[in-house]
Amino acid sequence: VYRRAMSDDCRGLIGNANASLTGGFYSDILDMMTSNEYRFSEIKGRKYKIITDAEDKAIYFDKKVREPNVLCRSIEVGATGKIHINSEGFLYMDDVVKNPEQANNKEYLDKLNNNFASTFYDRRENNNAPVLIIGTPWSLYDLIGFLKKKYGDKEWFRVNSIPCYRVDENGNKVTNFDYGRNNYKSVEYWEDAIKLDDPVIASAKYLMKPMERANRPFEAVNFYRLEELQTRIDNEDAFISGACDVAVSEGGDNLAMGIFYGFESDKSLYLLDVVYSNKGTDYTIPRMARKIASN
């Protein structure tokens, strides 16, 4: 991205979750190009006249033309009609899902993915403009998951997930963030951060595991009235099964058990009964037993 941004002919697009993050990227790039710290003109070999449009978050080299050299836009606003990314350019998306609340909203994620496809990805003039996306893997249905489902079998597509620590060949935990000096973050540091955070959020933020933990998530869920299910049970042979995610005996951790009615004719599965509680086994075991007996 940096090399391409150094090209006079570059037309690059940077996307973020919202306007405040987009403004931060715009300010940082402008600082890189104008401050003495980065020596932009010295590295380029000539003095540039940097022209800016703070309202549009656009940066131009030497003169203002129809399309900027660098444009920063939020995923909510999009970039249609603002820029075409050429072969010297790039498309860079950074944390387009802001938080786990957004990630829990499948309708919002679908809208976000469609916005990316129709107002960012289609800004590329051809396949030579690279796409780089960085973000927390909040959900199997977020932007990275969406693209993985579309292009996961393509040779040019790659996803790199770097958890905060890994287990080496000897079974020892090793930090993946050893930058030396004051930036060293040990395994103990990460384990403490994970312990303090919400377990679902920590799993995504630190361990690169999306919130959906199942081996195969449901592709679609529909809702039926109980009377409709009873009609099926009366007319077809249902197989009844249960699945339980156990919890610690003294409570504080949620036990979850579902009881499912399945039908071979259309491979459908109904979730009919649920036990979900953090009250401990003195409460949950008798409750589970009653549910199993009643079904």
PDB file of C-alpha atoms in Angstrom:
ATOM      1  CA  VAL A   1       0.000   0.000   0.000  1.00  0.00           C
ATOM      2  CA  TYR A   2       2.795   2.437   0.916  1.00  0.00           C
ATOM      3  CA  ARG A   3       4.726   1.733  -2.305  1.00  0.00           C
ATOM      4  CA  ARG A   4       1.649   2.314  -4.422  1.00  0.00           C
ATOM      5  CA  ALA A   5       0.733   5.468  -2.496  1.00  0.00           C
ATOM      6  CA  MET A   6       4.155   6.808  -3.507  1.00  0.00           C
ATOM      7  CA  SER A   7       3.224   6.601  -7.201  1.00  0.00           C
ATOM      8  CA  ASP A   8       2.264   9.864  -8.936  1.00  0.00           C
ATOM      9  CA  ASP A   9      -0.480   7.998 -10.784  1.00  0.00           C
ATOM     10  CA  CYS A  10      -1.869   6.177  -7.773  1.00  0.00           C
ATOM     11  CA  ARG A  11      -5.580   6.301  -7.096  1.00  0.00           C
ATOM     12  CA  GLY A  12      -6.120   4.493  -3.821  1.00  0.00           C
ATOM     13  CA  LEU A  13      -9.222   3.967  -1.703  1.00  0.00           C
ATOM     14  CA  ILE A  14      -9.287   3.350   2.051  1.00  0.00           C
ATOM     15  CA  GLY A  15     -12.447   2.187   3.823  1.00  0.00           C
ATOM     16  CA  ASN A  16     -13.406   2.170   7.501  1.00  0.00           C
ATOM     17  CA  ALA A  17     -16.369   1.437   9.729  1.00  0.00           C
ATOM     18  CA  ASN A  18     -17.473   5.028  10.265  1.00  0.00           C
ATOM     19  CA  ALA A  19     -16.636   8.698   9.726  1.00  0.00           C
ATOM     20  CA  SER A  20     -14.497   9.108  12.858  1.00  0.00           C
ATOM     21  CA  LEU A  21     -12.149   6.249  11.919  1.00  0.00           C
ATOM     22  CA  THR A  22     -12.023   7.476   8.330  1.00  0.00           C
ATOM     23  CA  GLY A  23     -10.970  10.905   9.564  1.00  0.00           C
ATOM     24  CA  GLY A  24      -8.132   9.340  11.523  1.00  0.00           C
ATOM     25  CA  PHE A  25      -6.754   7.611   8.436  1.00  0.00           C
ATOM     26  CA  TYR A  26      -7.043  10.799   6.404  1.00  0.00           C
ATOM     27  CA  SER A  27      -5.130  12.788   9.054  1.00  0.00           C
ATOM     28  CA  ASP A  28      -2.404  10.150   9.375  1.00  0.00           C
ATOM     29  CA  ILE A  29      -1.794   9.933   5.624  1.00  0.00           C
ATOM     30  CA  LEU A  30      -1.721  13.706   5.349  1.00  0.00           C
ATOM     31  CA  ASP A  31       0.787  13.853   8.208  1.00  0.00           C
ATOM     32  CA  MET A  32       2.966  11.258   6.460  1.00  0.00           C
ATOM     33  CA  MET A  33       3.036  13.336   3.310  1.00  0.00           C
ATOM     34  CA  THR A  34       3.596  16.775   4.865  1.00  0.00           C
ATOM     35  CA  SER A  35       5.548  16.406   8.127  1.00  0.00           C
ATOM     36  CA  ASN A  36       9.337  16.394   8.428  1.00  0.00           C
ATOM     37  CA  GLU A  37       9.263  13.052  10.244  1.00  0.00           C
ATOM     38  CA  TYR A  38       8.483  10.912   7.178  1.00  0.00           C
ATOM     39  CA  ARG A  39      10.400  12.999   4.566  1.00  0.00           C
ATOM     40  CA  PHE A  40       7.886  12.228   1.851  1.00  0.00           C
ATOM     41  CA  SER A  41       9.255  14.722  -0.704  1.00  0.00           C
ATOM     42  CA  GLU A  42      12.862  13.692   0.006  1.00  0.00           C
ATOM     43  CA  ILE A  43      12.076  10.025  -0.595  1.00  0.00           C
ATOM     44  CA  LYS A  44      10.118  10.883  -3.745  1.00  0.00           C
ATOM     45  CA  GLY A  45      12.946  13.032  -5.049  1.00  0.00           C
ATOM     46  CA  ARG A  46      10.880  16.150  -5.614  1.00  0.00           C
ATOM     47  CA  LYS A  47       8.709  18.606  -3.752  1.00  0.00           C
ATOM     48  CA  TYR A  48       4.994  17.886  -3.885  1.00  0.00           C
ATOM     49  CA  LYS A  49       2.137  20.301  -3.579  1.00  0.00           C
ATOM     50  CA  ILE A  50      -0.368  18.405  -1.459  1.00  0.00           C
ATOM     51  CA  ILE A  51      -3.942  19.558  -2.043  1.00  0.00           C
ATOM     52  CA  THR A  52      -6.609  18.380   0.359  1.00  0.00           C
ATOM     53  CA  ASP A  53     -10.370  18.228   0.652  1.00  0.00           C
ATOM     54  CA  ALA A  54     -11.073  17.734   4.356  1.00  0.00           C
ATOM     55  CA  GLU A  55     -14.814  17.403   3.859  1.00  0.00           C
ATOM     56  CA  ASP A  56     -14.447  14.641   1.281  1.00  0.00           C
ATOM     57  CA  LYS A  57     -11.337  13.147   2.965  1.00  0.00           C
ATOM     58  CA  ALA A  58      -9.457  13.360  -0.338  1.00  0.00           C
ATOM     59  CA  ILE A  59      -5.773  14.047  -1.121  1.00  0.00           C
ATOM     60  CA  TYR A  60      -4.392  15.227  -4.494  1.00  0.00           C
ATOM     61  CA  PHE A  61      -0.818  15.440  -5.774  1.00  0.00           C
ATOM     62  CA  ASP A  62       0.130  18.823  -7.340  1.00  0.00           C
ATOM     63  CA  LYS A  63      -3.334  19.761  -8.640  1.00  0.00           C
ATOM     64  CA  LYS A  64      -6.954  19.032  -7.905  1.00  0.00           C
ATOM     65  CA  VAL A  65      -8.517  16.901 -10.611  1.00  0.00           C
ATOM     66  CA  ARG A  66     -11.750  14.946 -10.801  1.00  0.00           C
ATOM     67  CA  GLU A  67     -10.447  11.889  -8.929  1.00  0.00           C
ATOM     68  CA  PRO A  68      -8.043  12.123  -5.960  1.00  0.00           C
ATOM     69  CA  ASN A  69      -4.838  10.167  -5.447  1.00  0.00           C
ATOM     70  CA  VAL A  70      -6.009   8.937  -2.059  1.00  0.00           C
ATOM     71  CA  LEU A  71      -9.616   8.842  -0.836  1.00  0.00           C
ATOM     72  CA  CYS A  72     -10.840   7.780   2.620  1.00  0.00           C
ATOM     73  CA  ARG A  73     -14.494   6.760   2.973  1.00  0.00           C
ATOM     74  CA  SER A  74     -16.660   4.970   5.522  1.00  0.00           C
ATOM     75  CA  ILE A  75     -18.365   1.718   4.569  1.00  0.00           C
ATOM     76  CA  GLU A  76     -21.693   3.353   5.431  1.00  0.00           C
ATOM     77  CA  VAL A  77     -21.186   6.169   2.878  1.00  0.00           C
ATOM     78  CA  GLY A  78     -19.430   4.272   0.069  1.00  0.00           C
ATOM     79  CA  ALA A  79     -17.311   5.611  -2.782  1.00  0.00           C
ATOM     80  CA  THR A  80     -19.555   5.381  -5.842  1.00  0.00           C
ATOM     81  CA  GLY A  81     -18.814   8.174  -8.312  1.00  0.00           C
ATOM     82  CA  LYS A  82     -15.839   9.411  -6.273  1.00  0.00           C
ATOM     83  CA  ILE A  83     -12.900   7.369  -7.559  1.00  0.00           C
ATOM     84  CA  HIS A  84     -11.778   4.598  -9.901  1.00  0.00           C
ATOM     85  CA  ILE A  85      -8.875   2.529  -8.580  1.00  0.00           C
ATOM     86  CA  ASN A  86      -6.273   2.097 -11.298  1.00  0.00           C
ATOM     87  CA  SER A  87      -3.493  -0.475 -11.678  1.00  0.00           C
ATOM     88  CA  GLU A  88      -1.129   1.704  -9.630  1.00  0.00           C
ATOM     89  CA  GLY A  89      -3.690   1.994  -6.864  1.00  0.00           C
ATOM     90  CA  PHE A  90      -5.043  -0.154  -4.069  1.00  0.00           C
ATOM     91  CA  LEU A  91      -8.169  -0.906  -2.059  1.00  0.00           C
ATOM     92  CA  TYR A  92      -7.592  -1.087   1.692  1.00  0.00           C
ATOM     93  CA  MET A  93     -10.338  -1.847   4.226  1.00  0.00           C
ATOM     94  CA  ASP A  94      -9.687  -1.637   7.956  1.00  0.00           C
ATOM     95  CA  ASP A  95     -12.096  -2.810  10.693  1.00  0.00           C
ATOM     96  CA  VAL A  96     -15.337  -2.281   8.806  1.00  0.00           C
ATOM     97  CA  VAL A  97     -17.244  -4.011  11.650  1.00  0.00           C
ATOM     98  CA  LYS A  98     -17.069  -1.661  14.610  1.00  0.00           C
ATOM     99  CA  ASN A  99     -18.060  -3.894  17.524  1.00  0.00           C
ATOM    100  CA  PRO A 100     -19.672  -7.226  18.534  1.00  0.00           C
ATOM    101  CA  GLU A 101     -23.120  -5.626  18.600  1.00  0.00           C
ATOM    102  CA  GLN A 102     -22.853  -4.979  14.873  1.00  0.00           C
ATOM    103  CA  ALA A 103     -21.371  -8.435  14.323  1.00  0.00           C
ATOM    104  CA  ASN A 104     -24.380 -10.010  16.051  1.00  0.00           C
ATOM    105  CA  ASN A 105     -26.734  -8.359  13.569  1.00  0.00           C
ATOM    106  CA  LYS A 106     -26.904 -10.599  10.491  1.00  0.00           C
ATOM    107  CA  GLU A 107     -29.072  -8.084   8.636  1.00  0.00           C
ATOM    108  CA  TYR A 108     -26.497  -5.351   9.226  1.00  0.00           C
ATOM    109  CA  LEU A 109     -23.631  -7.603   8.095  1.00  0.00           C
ATOM    110  CA  ASP A 110     -25.474  -8.462   4.897  1.00  0.00           C
ATOM    111  CA  LYS A 111     -25.977  -4.746   4.228  1.00  0.00           C
ATOM    112  CA  LEU A 112     -22.305  -4.031   4.973  1.00  0.00           C
ATOM    113  CA  ASN A 113     -21.119  -6.795   2.635  1.00  0.00           C
ATOM    114  CA  ASN A 114     -23.385  -5.516  -0.124  1.00  0.00           C
ATOM    115  CA  ASN A 115     -22.069  -1.978   0.417  1.00  0.00           C
ATOM    116  CA  PHE A 116     -18.524  -3.260   0.045  1.00  0.00           C
ATOM    117  CA  ALA A 117     -19.311  -5.132  -3.162  1.00  0.00           C
ATOM    118  CA  SER A 118     -21.275  -2.313  -4.810  1.00  0.00           C
ATOM    119  CA  THR A 119     -19.468   0.830  -3.597  1.00  0.00           C
ATOM    120  CA  PHE A 120     -15.853  -0.232  -2.894  1.00  0.00           C
ATOM    121  CA  TYR A 121     -14.866  -3.437  -4.689  1.00  0.00           C
ATOM    122  CA  ASP A 122     -16.436  -2.288  -7.948  1.00  0.00           C
ATOM    123  CA  ARG A 123     -14.268   0.863  -7.913  1.00  0.00           C
ATOM    124  CA  ARG A 124     -11.333  -1.224  -9.231  1.00  0.00           C
ATOM    125  CA  GLU A 125     -10.739  -0.690 -12.959  1.00  0.00           C
ATOM    126  CA  ASN A 126      -9.213  -4.156 -13.324  1.00  0.00           C
ATOM    127  CA  ASN A 127      -7.825  -7.103 -11.369  1.00  0.00           C
ATOM    128  CA  ASN A 128      -4.352  -5.583 -11.028  1.00  0.00           C
ATOM    129  CA  ALA A 129      -5.337  -3.357  -8.122  1.00  0.00           C
ATOM    130  CA  PRO A 130      -4.701  -5.356  -4.932  1.00  0.00           C
ATOM    131  CA  VAL A 131      -7.188  -5.603  -2.067  1.00  0.00           C
ATOM    132  CA  LEU A 132      -6.011  -5.694   1.535  1.00  0.00           C
ATOM    133  CA  ILE A 133      -8.517  -6.148   4.367  1.00  0.00           C
ATOM    134  CA  ILE A 134      -7.606  -6.050   8.045  1.00  0.00           C
ATOM    135  CA  GLY A 135     -10.024  -6.648  10.881  1.00  0.00           C
ATOM    136  CA  THR A 136     -11.147  -8.651  13.871  1.00  0.00           C
ATOM    137  CA  PRO A 137     -12.905 -11.866  12.747  1.00  0.00           C
ATOM    138  CA  TRP A 138     -16.071 -11.115  14.698  1.00  0.00           C
ATOM    139  CA  SER A 139     -18.424 -13.347  12.746  1.00  0.00           C
ATOM    140  CA  LEU A 140     -18.529 -16.037  10.082  1.00  0.00           C
ATOM    141  CA  TYR A 141     -20.823 -13.652   8.204  1.00  0.00           C
ATOM    142  CA  ASP A 142     -18.691 -10.483   8.366  1.00  0.00           C
ATOM    143  CA  LEU A 143     -16.763  -9.098   5.384  1.00  0.00           C
ATOM    144  CA  ILE A 144     -13.813 -11.488   5.635  1.00  0.00           C
ATOM    145  CA  GLY A 145     -16.147 -14.468   6.052  1.00  0.00           C
ATOM    146  CA  PHE A 146     -18.255 -13.232   3.146  1.00  0.00           C
ATOM    147  CA  LEU A 147     -15.223 -13.019   0.837  1.00  0.00           C
ATOM    148  CA  LYS A 148     -13.837 -16.346   2.054  1.00  0.00           C
ATOM    149  CA  LYS A 149     -17.097 -18.034   1.093  1.00  0.00           C
ATOM    150  CA  LYS A 150     -16.973 -16.403  -2.369  1.00  0.00           C
ATOM    151  CA  TYR A 151     -13.275 -16.746  -3.164  1.00  0.00           C
ATOM    152  CA  GLY A 152     -11.823 -19.231  -0.675  1.00  0.00           C
ATOM    153  CA  ASP A 153     -10.966 -21.719  -3.414  1.00  0.00           C
ATOM    154  CA  LYS A 154      -9.105 -19.161  -5.556  1.00  0.00           C
ATOM    155  CA  GLU A 155      -5.315 -19.232  -5.703  1.00  0.00           C
ATOM    156  CA  TRP A 156      -5.040 -15.439  -5.411  1.00  0.00           C
ATOM    157  CA  PHE A 157      -7.157 -15.250  -2.247  1.00  0.00           C
ATOM    158  CA  ARG A 158      -5.530 -15.670   1.171  1.00  0.00           C
ATOM    159  CA  VAL A 159      -6.562 -15.110   4.789  1.00  0.00           C
ATOM    160  CA  ASN A 160      -3.907 -14.805   7.488  1.00  0.00           C
ATOM    161  CA  SER A 161      -5.148 -15.106  11.072  1.00  0.00           C
ATOM    162  CA  ILE A 162      -2.639 -14.277  13.800  1.00  0.00           C
ATOM    163  CA  PRO A 163      -3.821 -15.087  17.336  1.00  0.00           C
ATOM    164  CA  CYS A 164      -2.162 -13.356  20.265  1.00  0.00           C
ATOM    165  CA  TYR A 165      -0.207 -16.528  21.100  1.00  0.00           C
ATOM    166  CA  ARG A 166       0.411 -19.954  19.590  1.00  0.00           C
ATOM    167  CA  VAL A 167       1.356 -23.412  20.848  1.00  0.00           C
ATOM    168  CA  ASP A 168       4.753 -24.562  19.548  1.00  0.00           C
ATOM    169  CA  GLU A 169       5.844 -28.104  18.672  1.00  0.00           C
ATOM    170  CA  ASN A 170       6.746 -28.748  22.331  1.00  0.00           C
ATOM    171  CA  GLY A 171       3.322 -27.760  23.590  1.00  0.00           C
ATOM    172  CA  ASN A 172       4.505 -24.402  24.991  1.00  0.00           C
ATOM    173  CA  LYS A 173       2.548 -21.174  24.536  1.00  0.00           C
ATOM    174  CA  VAL A 174       4.545 -18.545  22.637  1.00  0.00           C
ATOM    175  CA  THR A 175       3.496 -14.927  22.105  1.00  0.00           C
ATOM    176  CA  ASN A 176       3.012 -13.764  18.522  1.00  0.00           C
ATOM    177  CA  PHE A 177       3.641 -10.138  19.479  1.00  0.00           C
ATOM    178  CA  ASP A 178       7.253  -9.860  20.534  1.00  0.00           C
ATOM    179  CA  TYR A 179       8.291  -6.481  19.166  1.00  0.00           C
ATOM    180  CA  GLY A 180      11.133  -6.080  21.666  1.00  0.00           C
ATOM    181  CA  ARG A 181      11.819  -3.248  24.076  1.00  0.00           C
ATOM    182  CA  ASN A 182       8.701  -1.786  25.674  1.00  0.00           C
ATOM    183  CA  ASN A 183       6.296  -3.302  23.149  1.00  0.00           C
ATOM    184  CA  TYR A 184       6.798  -6.920  24.237  1.00  0.00           C
ATOM    185  CA  LYS A 185       3.511  -8.608  25.113  1.00  0.00           C
ATOM    186  CA  SER A 186       3.926 -11.924  26.895  1.00  0.00           C
ATOM    187  CA  VAL A 187       1.613 -14.923  26.989  1.00  0.00           C
ATOM    188  CA  GLU A 188       0.764 -13.915  30.561  1.00  0.00           C
ATOM    189  CA  TYR A 189      -0.255 -10.474  29.317  1.00  0.00           C
ATOM    190  CA  TRP A 190      -2.645 -11.987  26.773  1.00  0.00           C
ATOM    191  CA  GLU A 191      -4.077 -14.559  29.159  1.00  0.00           C
ATOM    192  CA  ASP A 192      -4.842 -11.795  31.650  1.00  0.00           C
ATOM    193  CA  ALA A 193      -6.537  -9.720  28.927  1.00  0.00           C
ATOM    194  CA  ILE A 194      -8.622 -12.731  27.843  1.00  0.00           C
ATOM    195  CA  LYS A 195      -9.621 -13.497  31.436  1.00  0.00           C
ATOM    196  CA  LEU A 196     -10.782  -9.921  32.013  1.00  0.00           C
ATOM    197  CA  ASP A 197     -12.807  -9.590  28.801  1.00  0.00           C
ATOM    198  CA  ASP A 198     -16.124 -11.118  27.797  1.00  0.00           C
ATOM    199  CA  PRO A 199     -15.265 -14.680  26.665  1.00  0.00           C
ATOM    200  CA  VAL A 200     -16.993 -14.395  23.273  1.00  0.00           C
ATOM    201  CA  ILE A 201     -15.434 -10.997  22.529  1.00  0.00           C
ATOM    202  CA  ALA A 202     -12.002 -12.121  23.762  1.00  0.00           C
ATOM    203  CA  SER A 203     -12.134 -15.208  21.563  1.00  0.00           C
ATOM    204  CA  ALA A 204     -12.594 -13.037  18.472  1.00  0.00           C
ATOM    205  CA  LYS A 205     -10.253 -10.206  19.457  1.00  0.00           C
ATOM    206  CA  TYR A 206      -7.335 -12.258  20.763  1.00  0.00           C
ATOM    207  CA  LEU A 207      -7.699 -15.820  19.434  1.00  0.00           C
ATOM    208  CA  MET A 208      -9.101 -15.095  15.948  1.00  0.00           C
ATOM    209  CA  LYS A 209     -12.182 -17.270  16.531  1.00  0.00           C
ATOM    210  CA  PRO A 210     -15.532 -15.877  15.296  1.00  0.00           C
ATOM    211  CA  MET A 211     -18.453 -15.651  17.700  1.00  0.00           C
ATOM    212  CA  GLU A 212     -20.208 -18.598  16.051  1.00  0.00           C
ATOM    213  CA  ARG A 213     -18.451 -21.617  17.551  1.00  0.00           C
ATOM    214  CA  ALA A 214     -20.322 -24.456  15.802  1.00  0.00           C
ATOM    215  CA  ASN A 215     -18.578 -26.699  13.303  1.00  0.00           C
ATOM    216  CA  ARG A 216     -21.311 -26.010  10.758  1.00  0.00           C
ATOM    217  CA  PRO A 217     -23.510 -22.987  11.457  1.00  0.00           C
ATOM    218  CA  PHE A 218     -27.127 -22.987  10.317  1.00  0.00           C
ATOM    219  CA  GLU A 219     -27.426 -21.508   6.838  1.00  0.00           C
ATOM    220  CA  ALA A 220     -31.039 -20.462   7.468  1.00  0.00           C
ATOM    221  CA  VAL A 221     -33.467 -20.399  10.357  1.00  0.00           C
ATOM    222  CA  ASN A 222     -37.253 -20.262  10.054  1.00  0.00           C
ATOM    223  CA  PHE A 223     -39.881 -19.990  12.754  1.00  0.00           C
ATOM    224  CA  TYR A 224     -42.974 -22.198  13.031  1.00  0.00           C
ATOM    225  CA  ARG A 225     -45.914 -22.323  15.368  1.00  0.00           C
ATOM    226  CA  LEU A 226     -46.009 -25.252  17.764  1.00  0.00           C
ATOM    227  CA  GLU A 227     -49.267 -26.458  16.178  1.00  0.00           C
ATOM    228  CA  GLU A 228     -47.492 -26.919  12.847  1.00  0.00           C
ATOM    229  CA  LEU A 229     -44.802 -29.064  14.449  1.00  0.00           C
ATOM    230  CA  GLN A 230     -47.399 -31.133  16.298  1.00  0.00           C
ATOM    231  CA  THR A 231     -49.100 -31.880  12.974  1.00  0.00           C
ATOM    232  CA  ARG A 232     -45.813 -33.180  11.583  1.00  0.00           C
ATOM    233  CA  ILE A 233     -45.170 -35.273  14.676  1.00  0.00           C
ATOM    234  CA  ASP A 234     -48.652 -36.833  14.352  1.00  0.00           C
ATOM    235  CA  ASN A 235     -48.122 -37.712  10.684  1.00  0.00           C
ATOM    236  CA  GLU A 236     -44.423 -38.522  10.424  1.00  0.00           C
ATOM    237  CA  ASP A 237     -41.810 -40.405  12.382  1.00  0.00           C
ATOM    238  CA  ALA A 238     -39.557 -37.879  14.064  1.00  0.00           C
ATOM    239  CA  PHE A 239     -36.165 -38.649  15.505  1.00  0.00           C
ATOM    240  CA  ILE A 240     -35.527 -36.801  18.758  1.00  0.00           C
ATOM    241  CA  SER A 241     -32.065 -35.805  19.877  1.00  0.00           C
ATOM    242  CA  GLY A 242     -30.388 -33.486  22.337  1.00  0.00           C
ATOM    243  CA  ALA A 243     -27.121 -31.585  22.614  1.00  0.00           C
ATOM    244  CA  CYS A 244     -25.661 -30.084  25.766  1.00  0.00           C
ATOM    245  CA  ASP A 245     -22.895 -27.576  26.405  1.00  0.00           C
ATOM    246  CA  VAL A 246     -22.088 -28.251  30.049  1.00  0.00           C
ATOM    247  CA  ALA A 247     -21.083 -25.710  32.687  1.00  0.00           C
ATOM    248  CA  VAL A 248     -19.195 -25.589  35.971  1.00  0.00           C
ATOM    249  CA  SER A 249     -21.023 -27.195  38.877  1.00  0.00           C
ATOM    250  CA  GLU A 250     -21.122 -24.165  41.170  1.00  0.00           C
ATOM    251  CA  GLY A 251     -22.723 -21.847  38.625  1.00  0.00           C
ATOM    252  CA  GLY A 252     -21.604 -18.618  37.009  1.00  0.00           C
ATOM    253  CA  ASP A 253     -21.140 -20.319  33.629  1.00  0.00           C
ATOM    254  CA  ASN A 254     -24.134 -20.931  31.365  1.00  0.00           C
ATOM    255  CA  LEU A 255     -25.269 -24.460  30.615  1.00  0.00           C
ATOM    256  CA  ALA A 256     -27.080 -24.776  27.291  1.00  0.00           C
ATOM    257  CA  MET A 257     -29.081 -27.804  26.157  1.00  0.00           C
ATOM    258  CA  GLY A 258     -31.353 -28.037  23.141  1.00  0.00           C
ATOM    259  CA  ILE A 259     -33.867 -30.770  22.271  1.00  0.00           C
ATOM    260  CA  PHE A 260     -34.397 -31.237  18.543  1.00  0.00           C
ATOM    261  CA  TYR A 261     -37.068 -32.954  16.453  1.00  0.00           C
ATOM    262  CA  GLY A 262     -35.838 -34.037  13.035  1.00  0.00           C
ATOM    263  CA  PHE A 263     -37.606 -35.320   9.915  1.00  0.00           C
ATOM    264  CA  GLU A 264     -35.926 -37.405   7.258  1.00  0.00           C
ATOM    265  CA  SER A 265     -38.310 -36.412   4.446  1.00  0.00           C
ATOM    266  CA  ASP A 266     -36.965 -32.861   4.071  1.00  0.00           C
ATOM    267  CA  LYS A 267     -33.891 -33.030   6.346  1.00  0.00           C
ATOM    268  CA  SER A 268     -35.457 -30.397   8.603  1.00  0.00           C
ATOM    269  CA  LEU A 269     -34.614 -29.944  12.263  1.00  0.00           C
ATOM    270  CA  TYR A 270     -36.803 -28.237  14.836  1.00  0.00           C
ATOM    271  CA  LEU A 271     -35.495 -26.851  18.111  1.00  0.00           C
ATOM    272  CA  LEU A 272     -38.421 -27.519  20.436  1.00  0.00           C
ATOM    273  CA  ASP A 273     -37.070 -27.181  23.954  1.00  0.00           C
ATOM    274  CA  VAL A 274     -34.150 -25.413  25.624  1.00  0.00           C
ATOM    275  CA  VAL A 275     -32.453 -25.314  29.007  1.00  0.00           C
ATOM    276  CA  TYR A 276     -30.201 -22.283  29.417  1.00  0.00           C
ATOM    277  CA  SER A 277     -29.050 -21.313  32.890  1.00  0.00           C
ATOM    278  CA  ASN A 278     -26.040 -20.297  34.991  1.00  0.00           C
ATOM    279  CA  LYS A 279     -27.522 -21.456  38.301  1.00  0.00           C
ATOM    280  CA  GLY A 280     -25.334 -24.549  38.742  1.00  0.00           C
ATOM    281  CA  THR A 281     -25.971 -28.285  38.530  1.00  0.00           C
ATOM    282  CA  ASP A 282     -28.298 -28.456  41.548  1.00  0.00           C
ATOM    283  CA  TYR A 283     -30.757 -26.512  39.416  1.00  0.00           C
ATOM    284  CA  THR A 284     -29.888 -27.541  35.848  1.00  0.00           C
ATOM    285  CA  ILE A 285     -29.686 -31.346  36.210  1.00  0.00           C
ATOM    286  CA  PRO A 286     -33.287 -31.813  37.497  1.00  0.00           C
ATOM    287  CA  ARG A 287     -34.514 -29.333  34.881  1.00  0.00           C
ATOM    288  CA  MET A 288     -32.700 -31.192  32.090  1.00  0.00           C
ATOM    289  CA  ALA A 289     -34.077 -34.511  33.345  1.00  0.00           C
ATOM    290  CA  ARG A 290     -37.660 -33.182  33.215  1.00  0.00           C
ATOM    291  CA  LYS A 291     -37.163 -31.867  29.670  1.00  0.00           C
ATOM    292  CA  ILE A 292     -35.706 -35.182  28.496  1.00  0.00           C
ATOM    293  CA  ALA A 293     -38.544 -37.160  30.112  1.00  0.00           C
ATOM    294  CA  SER A 294     -41.250 -34.893  28.679  1.00  0.00           C
ATOM    295  CA  ASN A 295     -39.821 -35.309  25.191  1.00  0.00           C
TER     296      ASN A 295
END
